[in-house]
PDB file of C-alpha atoms in Angstrom:
ATOM      1  CA  MET A   1     -65.079 -38.044  82.130  1.00  0.00           C
ATOM      2  CA  TYR A   2     -62.708 -40.152  80.057  1.00  0.00           C
ATOM      3  CA  ALA A   3     -65.497 -42.630  79.320  1.00  0.00           C
ATOM      4  CA  ALA A   4     -67.897 -39.868  78.254  1.00  0.00           C
ATOM      5  CA  LEU A   5     -65.289 -38.247  75.986  1.00  0.00           C
ATOM      6  CA  SER A   6     -64.343 -41.590  74.452  1.00  0.00           C
ATOM      7  CA  TYR A   7     -67.974 -42.386  73.707  1.00  0.00           C
ATOM      8  CA  ALA A   8     -68.701 -38.931  72.268  1.00  0.00           C
ATOM      9  CA  GLU A   9     -65.689 -38.943  69.912  1.00  0.00           C
ATOM     10  CA  ASN A  10     -65.930 -42.602  68.886  1.00  0.00           C
ATOM     11  CA  ASP A  11     -64.497 -43.089  65.370  1.00  0.00           C
ATOM     12  CA  ASN A  12     -67.388 -45.223  64.163  1.00  0.00           C
ATOM     13  CA  LYS A  13     -69.971 -42.639  65.213  1.00  0.00           C
ATOM     14  CA  THR A  14     -68.185 -39.449  64.106  1.00  0.00           C
ATOM     15  CA  ASP A  15     -66.761 -40.557  60.738  1.00  0.00           C
ATOM     16  CA  ARG A  16     -63.247 -41.020  62.149  1.00  0.00           C
ATOM     17  CA  LYS A  17     -63.494 -37.876  64.283  1.00  0.00           C
ATOM     18  CA  MET A  18     -64.336 -35.654  61.308  1.00  0.00           C
ATOM     19  CA  TYR A  19     -67.184 -34.189  63.359  1.00  0.00           C
ATOM     20  CA  VAL A  20     -65.352 -33.577  66.625  1.00  0.00           C
ATOM     21  CA  GLY A  21     -64.585 -30.069  67.864  1.00  0.00           C
ATOM     22  CA  GLY A  22     -63.454 -28.340  71.022  1.00  0.00           C
ATOM     23  CA  ILE A  23     -64.752 -25.154  72.633  1.00  0.00           C
ATOM     24  CA  ASN A  24     -61.959 -23.646  74.773  1.00  0.00           C
ATOM     25  CA  CYS A  25     -60.006 -26.889  74.360  1.00  0.00           C
ATOM     26  CA  SER A  26     -58.442 -28.819  71.493  1.00  0.00           C
ATOM     27  CA  LYS A  27     -60.336 -31.764  70.057  1.00  0.00           C
ATOM     28  CA  LEU A  28     -57.171 -33.877  70.058  1.00  0.00           C
ATOM     29  CA  ASN A  29     -56.285 -33.282  73.702  1.00  0.00           C
ATOM     30  CA  ALA A  30     -59.592 -32.443  75.371  1.00  0.00           C
ATOM     31  CA  TYR A  31     -59.298 -34.893  78.262  1.00  0.00           C
ATOM     32  CA  ALA A  32     -55.822 -33.766  79.340  1.00  0.00           C
ATOM     33  CA  GLU A  33     -56.759 -30.091  79.074  1.00  0.00           C
ATOM     34  CA  MET A  34     -59.965 -30.532  81.082  1.00  0.00           C
ATOM     35  CA  ILE A  35     -58.174 -32.519  83.776  1.00  0.00           C
ATOM     36  CA  ALA A  36     -55.452 -29.841  83.940  1.00  0.00           C
ATOM     37  CA  VAL A  37     -58.115 -27.211  84.708  1.00  0.00           C
ATOM     38  CA  GLN A  38     -59.676 -29.418  87.373  1.00  0.00           C
ATOM     39  CA  ARG A  39     -56.321 -30.046  89.010  1.00  0.00           C
ATOM     40  CA  ARG A  40     -55.483 -26.368  88.914  1.00  0.00           C
ATOM     41  CA  PHE A  41     -58.596 -25.346  90.825  1.00  0.00           C
ATOM     42  CA  GLY A  42     -59.326 -28.614  92.615  1.00  0.00           C
ATOM     43  CA  ILE A  43     -62.236 -30.945  91.909  1.00  0.00           C
ATOM     44  CA  ARG A  44     -65.103 -30.231  94.295  1.00  0.00           C
ATOM     45  CA  GLY A  45     -67.774 -32.877  94.608  1.00  0.00           C
ATOM     46  CA  LYS A  46     -68.286 -36.147  92.773  1.00  0.00           C
ATOM     47  CA  VAL A  47     -69.301 -34.724  89.379  1.00  0.00           C
ATOM     48  CA  VAL A  48     -66.307 -34.532  87.030  1.00  0.00           C
ATOM     49  CA  GLY A  49     -68.226 -33.818  83.825  1.00  0.00           C
ATOM     50  CA  TYR A  50     -71.630 -33.359  82.195  1.00  0.00           C
ATOM     51  CA  HIS A  51     -72.920 -35.050  79.057  1.00  0.00           C
ATOM     52  CA  GLY A  52     -75.712 -33.508  76.958  1.00  0.00           C
ATOM     53  CA  ILE A  53     -77.401 -34.359  73.647  1.00  0.00           C
ATOM     54  CA  GLN A  54     -78.968 -32.182  70.944  1.00  0.00           C
ATOM     55  CA  SER A  55     -81.122 -34.128  68.461  1.00  0.00           C
ATOM     56  CA  PHE A  56     -82.477 -33.107  65.069  1.00  0.00           C
ATOM     57  CA  ARG A  57     -85.485 -34.332  63.106  1.00  0.00           C
ATOM     58  CA  GLU A  58     -84.593 -37.050  60.642  1.00  0.00           C
ATOM     59  CA  GLY A  59     -83.638 -35.674  57.236  1.00  0.00           C
ATOM     60  CA  GLU A  60     -83.634 -31.980  58.227  1.00  0.00           C
ATOM     61  CA  VAL A  61     -79.895 -31.369  58.551  1.00  0.00           C
ATOM     62  CA  THR A  62     -76.654 -32.521  57.015  1.00  0.00           C
ATOM     63  CA  SER A  63     -73.797 -33.654  59.235  1.00  0.00           C
ATOM     64  CA  GLU A  64     -71.987 -30.369  58.515  1.00  0.00           C
ATOM     65  CA  GLN A  65     -75.029 -28.291  59.530  1.00  0.00           C
ATOM     66  CA  ALA A  66     -75.541 -30.313  62.700  1.00  0.00           C
ATOM     67  CA  PHE A  67     -71.874 -29.791  63.609  1.00  0.00           C
ATOM     68  CA  GLU A  68     -72.055 -26.022  63.140  1.00  0.00           C
ATOM     69  CA  ILE A  69     -75.317 -25.775  65.112  1.00  0.00           C
ATOM     70  CA  GLY A  70     -73.866 -27.909  67.895  1.00  0.00           C
ATOM     71  CA  LYS A  71     -70.766 -25.725  68.186  1.00  0.00           C
ATOM     72  CA  ALA A  72     -72.865 -22.547  68.118  1.00  0.00           C
ATOM     73  CA  THR A  73     -75.069 -23.930  70.885  1.00  0.00           C
ATOM     74  CA  ALA A  74     -72.069 -24.887  73.024  1.00  0.00           C
ATOM     75  CA  ARG A  75     -70.430 -21.487  72.566  1.00  0.00           C
ATOM     76  CA  LYS A  76     -73.575 -19.609  73.576  1.00  0.00           C
ATOM     77  CA  MET A  77     -74.352 -21.881  76.506  1.00  0.00           C
ATOM     78  CA  TRP A  78     -70.901 -22.485  78.014  1.00  0.00           C
ATOM     79  CA  GLY A  79     -68.305 -20.721  75.855  1.00  0.00           C
ATOM     80  CA  ASP A  80     -67.557 -17.802  78.163  1.00  0.00           C
ATOM     81  CA  LYS A  81     -66.251 -19.971  81.043  1.00  0.00           C
ATOM     82  CA  TYR A  82     -66.181 -23.692  80.312  1.00  0.00           C
ATOM     83  CA  GLN A  83     -64.502 -26.269  78.085  1.00  0.00           C
ATOM     84  CA  VAL A  84     -66.765 -28.368  75.872  1.00  0.00           C
ATOM     85  CA  LEU A  85     -66.153 -31.187  73.425  1.00  0.00           C
ATOM     86  CA  VAL A  86     -68.779 -31.156  70.650  1.00  0.00           C
ATOM     87  CA  THR A  87     -69.351 -34.128  68.355  1.00  0.00           C
ATOM     88  CA  VAL A  88     -71.941 -35.289  65.824  1.00  0.00           C
ATOM     89  CA  HIS A  89     -73.009 -38.940  65.756  1.00  0.00           C
ATOM     90  CA  LEU A  90     -73.938 -40.292  62.355  1.00  0.00           C
ATOM     91  CA  ASN A  91     -74.833 -43.860  63.324  1.00  0.00           C
ATOM     92  CA  THR A  92     -78.589 -43.357  63.867  1.00  0.00           C
ATOM     93  CA  ASP A  93     -81.487 -42.302  61.641  1.00  0.00           C
ATOM     94  CA  ASN A  94     -81.563 -38.833  63.207  1.00  0.00           C
ATOM     95  CA  LEU A  95     -78.296 -36.914  63.501  1.00  0.00           C
ATOM     96  CA  HIS A  96     -77.502 -35.686  67.000  1.00  0.00           C
ATOM     97  CA  CYS A  97     -74.779 -33.737  68.793  1.00  0.00           C
ATOM     98  CA  HIS A  98     -73.047 -34.742  71.996  1.00  0.00           C
ATOM     99  CA  PHE A  99     -71.684 -32.201  74.470  1.00  0.00           C
ATOM    100  CA  VAL A 100     -69.175 -33.177  77.160  1.00  0.00           C
ATOM    101  CA  VAL A 101     -68.728 -30.247  79.528  1.00  0.00           C
ATOM    102  CA  ASN A 102     -65.959 -29.712  82.071  1.00  0.00           C
ATOM    103  CA  PRO A 103     -67.905 -28.376  85.085  1.00  0.00           C
ATOM    104  CA  VAL A 104     -64.871 -26.449  86.390  1.00  0.00           C
ATOM    105  CA  SER A 105     -64.402 -23.032  84.781  1.00  0.00           C
ATOM    106  CA  PHE A 106     -61.031 -22.438  83.148  1.00  0.00           C
ATOM    107  CA  LYS A 107     -61.369 -18.744  84.064  1.00  0.00           C
ATOM    108  CA  ASP A 108     -61.984 -18.779  87.800  1.00  0.00           C
ATOM    109  CA  GLY A 109     -62.650 -22.369  88.873  1.00  0.00           C
ATOM    110  CA  THR A 110     -66.357 -21.836  89.576  1.00  0.00           C
ATOM    111  CA  LYS A 111     -68.463 -24.988  89.259  1.00  0.00           C
ATOM    112  CA  PHE A 112     -71.257 -25.361  86.722  1.00  0.00           C
ATOM    113  CA  GLN A 113     -74.197 -26.535  88.826  1.00  0.00           C
ATOM    114  CA  ASN A 114     -76.429 -28.049  86.124  1.00  0.00           C
ATOM    115  CA  LYS A 115     -79.667 -27.020  87.810  1.00  0.00           C
ATOM    116  CA  ILE A 116     -83.174 -27.060  86.362  1.00  0.00           C
ATOM    117  CA  GLY A 117     -82.725 -23.486  85.151  1.00  0.00           C
ATOM    118  CA  ASP A 118     -79.621 -24.567  83.230  1.00  0.00           C
ATOM    119  CA  HIS A 119     -81.582 -27.357  81.532  1.00  0.00           C
ATOM    120  CA  LYS A 120     -84.225 -24.873  80.451  1.00  0.00           C
ATOM    121  CA  GLU A 121     -81.607 -22.380  79.279  1.00  0.00           C
ATOM    122  CA  LEU A 122     -79.917 -25.044  77.147  1.00  0.00           C
ATOM    123  CA  ARG A 123     -83.240 -25.872  75.566  1.00  0.00           C
ATOM    124  CA  ARG A 124     -83.930 -22.164  74.944  1.00  0.00           C
ATOM    125  CA  VAL A 125     -80.512 -21.639  73.335  1.00  0.00           C
ATOM    126  CA  SER A 126     -80.832 -24.780  71.227  1.00  0.00           C
ATOM    127  CA  ASP A 127     -84.335 -23.837  70.043  1.00  0.00           C
ATOM    128  CA  GLU A 128     -83.246 -20.307  69.216  1.00  0.00           C
ATOM    129  CA  ILE A 129     -80.321 -21.441  67.081  1.00  0.00           C
ATOM    130  CA  CYS A 130     -82.366 -24.163  65.393  1.00  0.00           C
ATOM    131  CA  ARG A 131     -85.084 -21.645  64.487  1.00  0.00           C
ATOM    132  CA  GLU A 132     -82.437 -19.353  62.996  1.00  0.00           C
ATOM    133  CA  HIS A 133     -81.539 -22.239  60.673  1.00  0.00           C
ATOM    134  CA  GLY A 134     -85.176 -22.988  59.845  1.00  0.00           C
ATOM    135  CA  LEU A 135     -85.232 -26.263  61.758  1.00  0.00           C
ATOM    136  CA  SER A 136     -88.022 -27.895  63.748  1.00  0.00           C
ATOM    137  CA  VAL A 137     -88.252 -27.567  67.533  1.00  0.00           C
ATOM    138  CA  LEU A 138     -90.627 -29.145  70.042  1.00  0.00           C
ATOM    139  CA  GLU A 139     -93.364 -26.577  70.595  1.00  0.00           C
ATOM    140  CA  ASN A 140     -95.251 -26.425  73.915  1.00  0.00           C
ATOM    141  CA  SER A 141     -93.924 -29.792  75.031  1.00  0.00           C
ATOM    142  CA  ASN A 142     -93.568 -30.850  78.661  1.00  0.00           C
ATOM    143  CA  PHE A 143     -89.967 -30.117  79.617  1.00  0.00           C
ATOM    144  CA  TYR A 144     -89.577 -33.219  81.741  1.00  0.00           C
ATOM    145  CA  GLY A 145     -91.663 -35.517  79.579  1.00  0.00           C
ATOM    146  CA  GLY A 146     -93.819 -36.352  82.603  1.00  0.00           C
ATOM    147  CA  ASN A 147     -94.046 -35.713  86.329  1.00  0.00           C
ATOM    148  CA  LYS A 148     -91.154 -33.565  87.584  1.00  0.00           C
ATOM    149  CA  LYS A 149     -90.629 -35.569  90.784  1.00  0.00           C
ATOM    150  CA  ASP A 150     -90.635 -38.826  88.823  1.00  0.00           C
ATOM    151  CA  TYR A 151     -88.144 -37.334  86.377  1.00  0.00           C
ATOM    152  CA  TRP A 152     -85.631 -36.552  89.109  1.00  0.00           C
ATOM    153  CA  ARG A 153     -86.118 -39.908  90.854  1.00  0.00           C
ATOM    154  CA  HIS A 154     -85.367 -41.687  87.594  1.00  0.00           C
ATOM    155  CA  LYS A 155     -82.366 -39.400  86.986  1.00  0.00           C
ATOM    156  CA  SER A 156     -80.957 -40.487  90.377  1.00  0.00           C
ATOM    157  CA  GLY A 157     -81.495 -44.145  89.551  1.00  0.00           C
ATOM    158  CA  LYS A 158     -84.452 -44.631  91.889  1.00  0.00           C
ATOM    159  CA  LYS A 159     -87.932 -46.029  91.251  1.00  0.00           C
ATOM    160  CA  THR A 160     -91.250 -44.244  91.773  1.00  0.00           C
ATOM    161  CA  HIS A 161     -94.306 -45.785  93.378  1.00  0.00           C
ATOM    162  CA  ARG A 162     -95.759 -46.154  89.880  1.00  0.00           C
ATOM    163  CA  ASP A 163     -92.740 -48.203  88.873  1.00  0.00           C
ATOM    164  CA  TYR A 164     -93.261 -50.512  91.841  1.00  0.00           C
ATOM    165  CA  LEU A 165     -96.987 -50.736  91.122  1.00  0.00           C
ATOM    166  CA  ARG A 166     -96.343 -51.631  87.484  1.00  0.00           C
ATOM    167  CA  GLU A 167     -94.017 -54.437  88.563  1.00  0.00           C
ATOM    168  CA  ASP A 168     -96.531 -55.726  91.130  1.00  0.00           C
ATOM    169  CA  VAL A 169     -99.404 -55.636  88.635  1.00  0.00           C
ATOM    170  CA  GLU A 170     -97.358 -57.584  86.089  1.00  0.00           C
ATOM    171  CA  TYR A 171     -96.396 -60.068  88.793  1.00  0.00           C
ATOM    172  CA  CYS A 172    -100.024 -60.628  89.795  1.00  0.00           C
ATOM    173  CA  LEU A 173    -101.121 -60.950  86.172  1.00  0.00           C
ATOM    174  CA  SER A 174     -98.518 -63.621  85.540  1.00  0.00           C
ATOM    175  CA  PHE A 175    -100.035 -65.905  88.198  1.00  0.00           C
ATOM    176  CA  ALA A 176    -103.720 -64.997  88.485  1.00  0.00           C
ATOM    177  CA  THR A 177    -106.192 -67.181  86.595  1.00  0.00           C
ATOM    178  CA  SER A 178    -109.246 -64.990  87.199  1.00  0.00           C
ATOM    179  CA  PRO A 179    -110.094 -61.356  88.010  1.00  0.00           C
ATOM    180  CA  ARG A 180    -110.963 -62.345  91.582  1.00  0.00           C
ATOM    181  CA  GLU A 181    -107.604 -64.027  92.059  1.00  0.00           C
ATOM    182  CA  PHE A 182    -105.878 -60.949  90.619  1.00  0.00           C
ATOM    183  CA  ASP A 183    -107.676 -58.760  93.186  1.00  0.00           C
ATOM    184  CA  SER A 184    -106.708 -61.131  95.995  1.00  0.00           C
ATOM    185  CA  GLN A 185    -103.051 -61.090  95.000  1.00  0.00           C
ATOM    186  CA  LEU A 186    -102.966 -57.284  94.857  1.00  0.00           C
ATOM    187  CA  TYR A 187    -104.596 -57.166  98.293  1.00  0.00           C
ATOM    188  CA  ALA A 188    -101.976 -59.575  99.626  1.00  0.00           C
ATOM    189  CA  LEU A 189     -99.288 -57.175  98.417  1.00  0.00           C
ATOM    190  CA  GLY A 190    -100.860 -54.339 100.406  1.00  0.00           C
ATOM    191  CA  TYR A 191    -103.034 -52.681  97.736  1.00  0.00           C
ATOM    192  CA  THR A 192    -106.726 -51.835  97.735  1.00  0.00           C
ATOM    193  CA  LEU A 193    -108.622 -51.788  94.444  1.00  0.00           C
ATOM    194  CA  ASP A 194    -111.481 -49.408  93.623  1.00  0.00           C
ATOM    195  CA  HIS A 195    -113.598 -51.171  90.990  1.00  0.00           C
ATOM    196  CA  VAL A 196    -115.677 -48.071  90.224  1.00  0.00           C
ATOM    197  CA  ARG A 197    -112.735 -45.807  89.336  1.00  0.00           C
ATOM    198  CA  PHE A 198    -110.499 -48.779  88.625  1.00  0.00           C
ATOM    199  CA  SER A 199    -107.722 -47.348  90.719  1.00  0.00           C
ATOM    200  CA  VAL A 200    -105.201 -48.876  93.106  1.00  0.00           C
ATOM    201  CA  LYS A 201    -103.839 -47.496  96.346  1.00  0.00           C
ATOM    202  CA  ALA A 202    -101.225 -48.676  98.810  1.00  0.00           C
ATOM    203  CA  LYS A 203    -101.516 -47.889 102.519  1.00  0.00           C
ATOM    204  CA  HIS A 204     -98.750 -45.278 102.556  1.00  0.00           C
ATOM    205  CA  TRP A 205     -99.890 -43.426  99.412  1.00  0.00           C
ATOM    206  CA  GLU A 206    -101.727 -40.113  99.624  1.00  0.00           C
ATOM    207  CA  ARG A 207    -103.548 -40.709  96.341  1.00  0.00           C
ATOM    208  CA  SER A 208    -104.664 -43.707  94.352  1.00  0.00           C
ATOM    209  CA  VAL A 209    -103.267 -44.521  90.902  1.00  0.00           C
ATOM    210  CA  ARG A 210    -105.629 -45.327  88.066  1.00  0.00           C
ATOM    211  CA  LEU A 211    -105.088 -48.385  85.925  1.00  0.00           C
ATOM    212  CA  ALA A 212    -105.717 -46.704  82.567  1.00  0.00           C
ATOM    213  CA  LYS A 213    -106.302 -49.874  80.562  1.00  0.00           C
ATOM    214  CA  TYR A 214    -107.310 -53.223  81.982  1.00  0.00           C
ATOM    215  CA  TRP A 215    -107.627 -56.236  79.733  1.00  0.00           C
ATOM    216  CA  PHE A 216    -107.096 -59.014  82.180  1.00  0.00           C
ATOM    217  CA  TYR A 217    -108.573 -62.197  80.808  1.00  0.00           C
ATOM    218  CA  LYS A 218    -109.611 -60.667  77.488  1.00  0.00           C
ATOM    219  CA  ARG A 219    -106.580 -59.207  75.723  1.00  0.00           C
ATOM    220  CA  ASN A 220    -103.422 -61.169  76.474  1.00  0.00           C
ATOM    221  CA  ARG A 221    -103.938 -60.558  80.198  1.00  0.00           C
ATOM    222  CA  THR A 222    -102.164 -57.185  80.152  1.00  0.00           C
ATOM    223  CA  SER A 223    -102.660 -54.011  82.174  1.00  0.00           C
ATOM    224  CA  THR A 224    -101.337 -50.473  81.854  1.00  0.00           C
ATOM    225  CA  VAL A 225    -100.706 -48.206  84.840  1.00  0.00           C
ATOM    226  CA  GLY A 226    -101.992 -44.708  84.075  1.00  0.00           C
TER     227      GLY A 226
END
């Protein structure tokens, strides 16, 4: 938690902490106050804090507006039970807020679970407040930005079978000198290649994966896994 708080309130990113605020805690003593709550009720589990980001379209908000929207979002999302440090980072082209949340409630010690429903609720709250200020939101976009199972595997630091395939394809492309040799190397790694659909499948996969673009030998010997 200390590392997350230090990053969020970094002087160089927040204009010397001008855009740092606390919800149910002081901005000057957030770490000590959050730890005091955790010690009071006891830390359960390995998660000692959550870190979220709220981004705005470039040029749409001032730093002051972003700060007020960030605090309003934090109050509505967590303000009834949890401590939150809210900051605005000014060091990128698009302003964005950081939220560092103490997962232990200062009221009754209940743990914020950070489930999928909480992610969606944060997005709903953020969108609602942004619309009230006439700001842009992502309409009808995929919440996970891709496959849900892949999203959670990446969140846990693991690779998907597509990640492994991409690495194997790049490996084969780096050594193959012809399409036939490329096929042979994939086969040696345990893959079968369907030339009609241009898809690849490993023995333990239920479905094949299509290679969306294949320019071996023609365009810089590159391939994209679809």
